[in-house]
XYZ file of C-alpha atoms in Angstrom:
114
model
C 117.551 2.707 125.403
C 116.182 0.895 122.375
C 116.816 1.891 118.786
C 113.274 3.167 118.113
C 113.316 5.354 121.207
C 116.824 6.690 120.605
C 116.104 7.552 116.964
C 112.828 9.266 117.816
C 114.211 11.255 120.767
C 117.341 12.345 118.878
C 115.447 13.478 115.787
C 112.706 15.236 117.768
C 115.181 17.109 119.916
C 117.358 18.098 116.956
C 114.452 19.389 114.896
C 112.739 21.170 117.793
C 116.012 23.015 118.421
C 116.228 23.879 114.733
C 112.641 25.133 114.666
C 113.209 27.310 117.715
C 116.248 28.922 116.073
C 113.999 30.584 113.511
C 110.525 30.350 115.023
C 108.390 33.434 115.256
C 106.592 34.427 118.420
C 103.408 32.557 117.495
C 105.203 29.243 116.997
C 107.094 29.700 120.271
C 103.814 30.436 122.034
C 102.230 27.334 120.503
C 105.091 25.167 121.767
C 104.723 26.759 125.215
C 100.958 26.186 125.164
C 101.533 22.532 124.340
C 103.949 22.190 127.253
C 101.783 23.962 129.810
C 98.592 22.179 128.717
C 100.024 18.834 129.847
C 101.026 20.105 133.311
C 99.093 19.141 136.441
C 95.815 20.987 136.782
C 92.237 19.861 137.294
C 93.458 16.687 135.559
C 96.747 15.085 136.525
C 99.618 14.588 134.071
C 98.936 10.855 133.693
C 95.315 11.440 132.669
C 96.286 14.192 130.227
C 98.924 11.993 128.614
C 96.435 9.145 128.246
C 94.030 11.582 126.567
C 96.849 12.823 124.351
C 97.617 9.250 123.333
C 93.995 8.514 122.416
C 93.814 11.722 120.359
C 97.126 10.949 118.646
C 95.934 7.455 117.763
C 92.662 8.727 116.341
C 94.517 11.397 114.338
C 96.975 8.700 113.173
C 100.110 10.677 114.029
C 102.907 8.172 114.655
C 105.280 10.830 116.021
C 102.618 12.028 118.467
C 101.822 8.443 119.430
C 105.489 7.774 120.237
C 105.766 11.008 122.196
C 102.669 10.284 124.291
C 103.661 6.643 124.794
C 106.924 7.873 126.276
C 105.104 10.359 128.506
C 102.575 7.697 129.554
C 105.451 5.395 130.442
C 107.056 8.167 132.531
C 103.702 8.863 134.213
C 103.387 5.239 135.310
C 100.744 3.965 132.901
C 100.470 0.202 133.273
C 99.965 -2.381 130.540
C 96.298 -2.960 131.380
C 95.652 0.801 131.272
C 97.401 0.997 127.899
C 95.154 -1.745 126.537
C 92.105 0.303 127.537
C 93.603 3.416 125.942
C 94.059 1.471 122.718
C 90.546 0.041 123.005
C 89.031 3.534 123.208
C 91.218 4.824 120.368
C 90.245 1.917 118.119
C 86.596 2.271 119.036
C 86.621 5.967 118.097
C 89.020 5.742 115.157
C 88.073 2.436 113.598
C 90.085 -0.346 112.025
C 92.303 2.093 110.121
C 94.185 2.499 113.414
C 95.402 -1.099 113.473
C 98.763 -0.328 111.743
C 99.339 2.501 114.239
C 98.327 0.152 117.049
C 100.980 -2.336 115.893
C 103.712 0.312 115.858
C 102.535 1.646 119.219
C 102.771 -1.797 120.817
C 106.264 -2.249 119.360
C 107.344 1.124 120.799
C 105.716 0.373 124.176
C 107.514 -2.980 124.316
C 110.806 -1.176 123.732
C 110.010 1.373 126.456
C 109.446 -1.487 128.864
C 112.820 -3.081 128.047
C 114.623 -0.114 129.620
């Protein structure tokens, strides 16, 4: 596992555990809603994760981008599919996404080294 992935996964897990220690019912429900929304349904997991990645890019959330890149990798997204995801995100979000695009490609490259 590469350094970027290990650091992200460790921090995310640690802080999610910390949040859940003190979270109220509404926060716990929100986390559950997030989890169940990405489960298979009318759309499969792979499609939902690709949509999540586009939305994360457009919203410029690097943590969300990393999370969805990891889930896309697990769901079997291929490099050519990822390029189209990035194309749509950049089309919708504009050139301000280019720094996020760079970091996303770096993270994707590390995922593929595993």
